[in-house]
mmCIF file of C-alpha atoms in Angstrom:
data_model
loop_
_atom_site.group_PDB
_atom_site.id
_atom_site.type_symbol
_atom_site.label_atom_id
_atom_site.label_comp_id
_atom_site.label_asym_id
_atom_site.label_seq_id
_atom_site.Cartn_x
_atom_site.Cartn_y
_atom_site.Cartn_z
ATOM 1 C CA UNK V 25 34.742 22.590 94.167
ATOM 2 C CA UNK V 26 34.918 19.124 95.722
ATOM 3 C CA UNK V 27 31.702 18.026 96.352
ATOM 4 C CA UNK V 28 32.906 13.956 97.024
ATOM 5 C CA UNK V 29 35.229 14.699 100.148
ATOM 6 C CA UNK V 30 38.916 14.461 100.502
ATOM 7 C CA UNK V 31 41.013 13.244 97.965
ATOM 8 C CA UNK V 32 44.154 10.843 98.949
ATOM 9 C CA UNK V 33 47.069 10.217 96.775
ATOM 10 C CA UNK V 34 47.703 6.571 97.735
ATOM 11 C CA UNK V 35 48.492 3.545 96.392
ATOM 12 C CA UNK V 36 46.006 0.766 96.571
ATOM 13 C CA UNK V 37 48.330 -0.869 99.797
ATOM 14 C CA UNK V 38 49.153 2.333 101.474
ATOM 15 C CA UNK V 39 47.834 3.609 104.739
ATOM 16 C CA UNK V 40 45.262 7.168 104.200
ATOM 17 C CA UNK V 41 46.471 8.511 107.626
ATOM 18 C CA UNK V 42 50.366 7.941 107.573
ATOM 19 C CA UNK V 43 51.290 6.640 103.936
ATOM 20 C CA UNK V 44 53.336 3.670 104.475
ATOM 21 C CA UNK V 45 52.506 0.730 103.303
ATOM 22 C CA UNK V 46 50.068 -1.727 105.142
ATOM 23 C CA UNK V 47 48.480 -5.439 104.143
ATOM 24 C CA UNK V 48 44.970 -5.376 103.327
ATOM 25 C CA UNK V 49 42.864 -5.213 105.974
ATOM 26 C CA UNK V 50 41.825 -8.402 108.603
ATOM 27 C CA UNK V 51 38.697 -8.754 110.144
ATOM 28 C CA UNK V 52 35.134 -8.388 109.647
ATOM 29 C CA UNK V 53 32.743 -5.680 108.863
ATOM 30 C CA UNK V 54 31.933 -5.370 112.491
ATOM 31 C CA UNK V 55 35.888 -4.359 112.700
ATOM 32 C CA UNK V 56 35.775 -2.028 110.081
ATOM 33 C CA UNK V 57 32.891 -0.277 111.090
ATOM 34 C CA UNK V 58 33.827 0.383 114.365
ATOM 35 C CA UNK V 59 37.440 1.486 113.709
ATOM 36 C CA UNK V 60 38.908 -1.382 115.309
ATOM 37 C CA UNK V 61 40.928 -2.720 112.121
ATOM 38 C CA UNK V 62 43.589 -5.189 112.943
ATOM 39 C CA UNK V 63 46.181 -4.673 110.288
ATOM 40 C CA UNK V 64 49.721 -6.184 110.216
ATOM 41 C CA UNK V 65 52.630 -3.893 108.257
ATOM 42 C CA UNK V 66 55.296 -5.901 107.052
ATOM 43 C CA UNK V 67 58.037 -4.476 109.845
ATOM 44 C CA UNK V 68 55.435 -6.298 111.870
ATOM 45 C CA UNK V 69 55.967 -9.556 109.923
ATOM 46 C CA UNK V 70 59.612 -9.100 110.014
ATOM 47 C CA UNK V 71 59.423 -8.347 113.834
ATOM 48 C CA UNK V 72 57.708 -11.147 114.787
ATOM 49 C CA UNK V 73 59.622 -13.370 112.442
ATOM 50 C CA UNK V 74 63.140 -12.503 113.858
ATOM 51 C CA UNK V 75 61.562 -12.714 117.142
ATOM 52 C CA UNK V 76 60.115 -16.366 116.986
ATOM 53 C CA UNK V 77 64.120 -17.007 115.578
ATOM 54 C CA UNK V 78 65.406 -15.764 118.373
ATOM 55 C CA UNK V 79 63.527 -18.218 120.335
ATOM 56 C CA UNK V 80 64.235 -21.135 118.440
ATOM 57 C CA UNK V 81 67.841 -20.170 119.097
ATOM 58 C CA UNK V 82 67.715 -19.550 122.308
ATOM 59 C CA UNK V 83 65.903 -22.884 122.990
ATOM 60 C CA UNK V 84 69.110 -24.540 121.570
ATOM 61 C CA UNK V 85 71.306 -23.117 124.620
ATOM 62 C CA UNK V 86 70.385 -25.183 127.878
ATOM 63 C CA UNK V 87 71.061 -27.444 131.129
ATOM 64 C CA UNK V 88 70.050 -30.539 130.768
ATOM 65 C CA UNK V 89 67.892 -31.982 133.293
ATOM 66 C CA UNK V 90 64.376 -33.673 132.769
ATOM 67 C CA UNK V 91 63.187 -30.145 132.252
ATOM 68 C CA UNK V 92 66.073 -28.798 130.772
ATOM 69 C CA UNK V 93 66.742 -24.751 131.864
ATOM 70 C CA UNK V 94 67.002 -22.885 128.460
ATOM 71 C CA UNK V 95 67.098 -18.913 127.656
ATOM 72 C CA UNK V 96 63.408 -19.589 126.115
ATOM 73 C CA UNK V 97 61.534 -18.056 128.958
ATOM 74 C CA UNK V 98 64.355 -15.139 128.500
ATOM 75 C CA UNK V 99 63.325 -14.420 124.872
ATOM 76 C CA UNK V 100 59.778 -15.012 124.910
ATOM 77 C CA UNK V 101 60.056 -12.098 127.799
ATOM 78 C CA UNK V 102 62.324 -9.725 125.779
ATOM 79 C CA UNK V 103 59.777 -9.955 123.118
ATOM 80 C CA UNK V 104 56.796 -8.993 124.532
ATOM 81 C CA UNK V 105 58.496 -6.582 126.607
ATOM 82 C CA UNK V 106 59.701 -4.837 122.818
ATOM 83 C CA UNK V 107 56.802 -5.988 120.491
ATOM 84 C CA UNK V 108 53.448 -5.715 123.064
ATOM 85 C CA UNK V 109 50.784 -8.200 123.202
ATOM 86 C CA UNK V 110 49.633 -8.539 120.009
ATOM 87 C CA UNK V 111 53.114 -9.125 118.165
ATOM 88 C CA UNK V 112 54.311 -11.288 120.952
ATOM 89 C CA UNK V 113 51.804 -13.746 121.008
ATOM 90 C CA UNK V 114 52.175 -14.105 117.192
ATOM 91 C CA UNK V 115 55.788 -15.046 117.697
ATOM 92 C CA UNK V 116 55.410 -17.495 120.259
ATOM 93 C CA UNK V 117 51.992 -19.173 118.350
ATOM 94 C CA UNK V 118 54.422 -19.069 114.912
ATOM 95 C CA UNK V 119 57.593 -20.626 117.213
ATOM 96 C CA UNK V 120 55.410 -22.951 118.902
ATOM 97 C CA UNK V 121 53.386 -23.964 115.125
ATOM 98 C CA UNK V 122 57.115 -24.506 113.922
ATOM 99 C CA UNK V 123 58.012 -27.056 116.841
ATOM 100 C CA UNK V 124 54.385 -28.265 116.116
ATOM 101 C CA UNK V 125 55.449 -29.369 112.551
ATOM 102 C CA UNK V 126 58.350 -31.162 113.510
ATOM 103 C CA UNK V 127 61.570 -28.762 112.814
ATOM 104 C CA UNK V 128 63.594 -29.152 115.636
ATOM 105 C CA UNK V 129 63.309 -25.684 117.228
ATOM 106 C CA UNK V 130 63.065 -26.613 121.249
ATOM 107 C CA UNK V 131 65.705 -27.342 123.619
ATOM 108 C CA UNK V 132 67.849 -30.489 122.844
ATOM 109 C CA UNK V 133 66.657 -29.935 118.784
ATOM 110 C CA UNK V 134 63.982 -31.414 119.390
ATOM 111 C CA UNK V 135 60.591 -30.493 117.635
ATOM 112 C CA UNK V 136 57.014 -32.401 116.788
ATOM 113 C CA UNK V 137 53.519 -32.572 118.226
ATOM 114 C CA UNK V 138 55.178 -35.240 120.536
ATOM 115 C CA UNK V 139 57.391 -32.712 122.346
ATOM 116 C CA UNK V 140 54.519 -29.830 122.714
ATOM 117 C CA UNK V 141 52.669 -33.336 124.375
ATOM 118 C CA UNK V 142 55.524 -34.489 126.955
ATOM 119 C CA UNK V 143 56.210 -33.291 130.091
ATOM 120 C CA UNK V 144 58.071 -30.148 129.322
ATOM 121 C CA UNK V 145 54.817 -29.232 126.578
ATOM 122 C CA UNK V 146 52.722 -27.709 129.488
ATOM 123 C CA UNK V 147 56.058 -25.053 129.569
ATOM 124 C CA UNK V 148 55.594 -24.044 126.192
ATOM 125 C CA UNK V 149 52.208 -23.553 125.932
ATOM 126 C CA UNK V 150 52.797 -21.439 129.326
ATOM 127 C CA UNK V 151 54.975 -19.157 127.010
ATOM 128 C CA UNK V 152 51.709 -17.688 125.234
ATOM 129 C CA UNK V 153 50.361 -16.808 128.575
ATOM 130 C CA UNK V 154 53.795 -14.759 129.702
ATOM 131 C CA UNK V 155 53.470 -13.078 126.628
ATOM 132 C CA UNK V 156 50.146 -12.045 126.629
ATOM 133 C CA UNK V 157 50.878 -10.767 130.559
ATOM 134 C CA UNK V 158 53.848 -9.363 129.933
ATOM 135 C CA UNK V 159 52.656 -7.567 126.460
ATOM 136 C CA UNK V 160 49.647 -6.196 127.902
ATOM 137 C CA UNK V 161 51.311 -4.904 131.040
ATOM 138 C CA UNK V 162 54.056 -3.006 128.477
ATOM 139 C CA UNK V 163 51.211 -1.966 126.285
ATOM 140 C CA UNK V 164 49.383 -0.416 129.851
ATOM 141 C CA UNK V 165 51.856 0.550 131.711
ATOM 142 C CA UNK V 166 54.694 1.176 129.298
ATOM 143 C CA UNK V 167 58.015 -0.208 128.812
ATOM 144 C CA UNK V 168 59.885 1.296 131.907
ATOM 145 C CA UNK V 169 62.167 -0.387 134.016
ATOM 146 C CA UNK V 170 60.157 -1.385 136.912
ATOM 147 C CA UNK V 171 56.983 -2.260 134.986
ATOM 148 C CA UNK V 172 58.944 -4.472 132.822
ATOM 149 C CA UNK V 173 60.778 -6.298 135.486
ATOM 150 C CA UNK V 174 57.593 -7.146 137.840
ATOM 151 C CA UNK V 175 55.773 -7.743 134.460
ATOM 152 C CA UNK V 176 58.158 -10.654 133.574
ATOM 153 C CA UNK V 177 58.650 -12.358 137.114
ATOM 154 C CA UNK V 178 54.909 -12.455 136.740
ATOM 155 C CA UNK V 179 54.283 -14.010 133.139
ATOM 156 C CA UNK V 180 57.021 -16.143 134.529
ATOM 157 C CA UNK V 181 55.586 -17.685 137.437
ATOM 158 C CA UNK V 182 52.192 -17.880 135.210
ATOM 159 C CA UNK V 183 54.275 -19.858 132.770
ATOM 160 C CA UNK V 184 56.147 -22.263 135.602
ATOM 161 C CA UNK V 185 52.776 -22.451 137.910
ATOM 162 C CA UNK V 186 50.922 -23.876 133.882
ATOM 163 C CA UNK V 187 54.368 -26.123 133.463
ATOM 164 C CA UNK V 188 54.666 -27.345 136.599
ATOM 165 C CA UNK V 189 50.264 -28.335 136.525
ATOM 166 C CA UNK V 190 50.628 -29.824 133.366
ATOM 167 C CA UNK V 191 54.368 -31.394 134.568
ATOM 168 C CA UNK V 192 52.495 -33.250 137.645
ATOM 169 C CA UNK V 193 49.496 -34.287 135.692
ATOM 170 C CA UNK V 194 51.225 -36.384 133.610
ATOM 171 C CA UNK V 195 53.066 -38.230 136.280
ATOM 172 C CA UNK V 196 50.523 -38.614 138.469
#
């Protein structure tokens, strides 16, 4: 006779619905109350840890030229193809904080507020804008082929169409 309702054997960290374990819960009562509760696992944190690595690393093989061609744009597409949106973004805002804070993680090992505020910064910030695009259209559409493909040549030419605005701005 259980007058109280169900009864879940979880631990205090651990999801009612599927068991595994989740990190305590982000938002506001709003959220919560309307079943839109952002929580982050911790193969979500690992995800979008490897993925802002990847970045860094790919950053590191280029052409040099005053905007040097590197396999950034690449990785920053391959992750929000894989991770969606929400993940993506993360991982570029995370890559982009590390850069921010001075370890060299962007092309030529370079890194620090002054590179995000050059002439190649208006590139970078362009990357959070291909992954949102590209992460939402994977999210909607799903992560076939074709969606994926027009999905990136999109984010791209949002992210070059940003650099290239932010590129002649400066010296102009």
């Amino acid at each position: 006779d259980n007058k109280k309702g169900p009864v879940y054997n979880v631990g205090k960290n651990e999801s009612k619905r599927t068991g595994k374990k989740e990190m305590p819960f982000i938002g506001g009562e709003r959220e919560r109350r309307y079943g839109m509760e952002a929580r982050i696992t911790t193969q979500d944190m690992m995800y979008i840890a490897l993925t802002a690595a990847v970045t860094a690393v790919s950053a590191w093989i280029s052409i040099p030229a005053a905007v040097p061609f590197t396999l950034q744009t690449f990785a920053v597409c391959l992750t929000a193809g894989l991770l969606g949106a929400r993940r993506a973004t993360a991982s570029v805002c995370i890559y982009l904080l590390l850069g921010f804070i001075g370890i060299p993680v962007f092309s030529g090992f370079r890194g620090g507020i002054g590179v995000l505020l050059s002439n190649t910064g208006g590139y970078l910030a362009g990357f959070v804008l291909t992954a949102l695009i590209v992460g939402l259209c994977a999210d909607r559409f799903g992560r076939k082929l074709p969606v994926l493909i027009i999905s990136m040549v999109a984010g791209v030419a949002v992210c070059y169409a940003f650099g290239t605005v932010w590129y002649m701005f400066l010296y102009s």
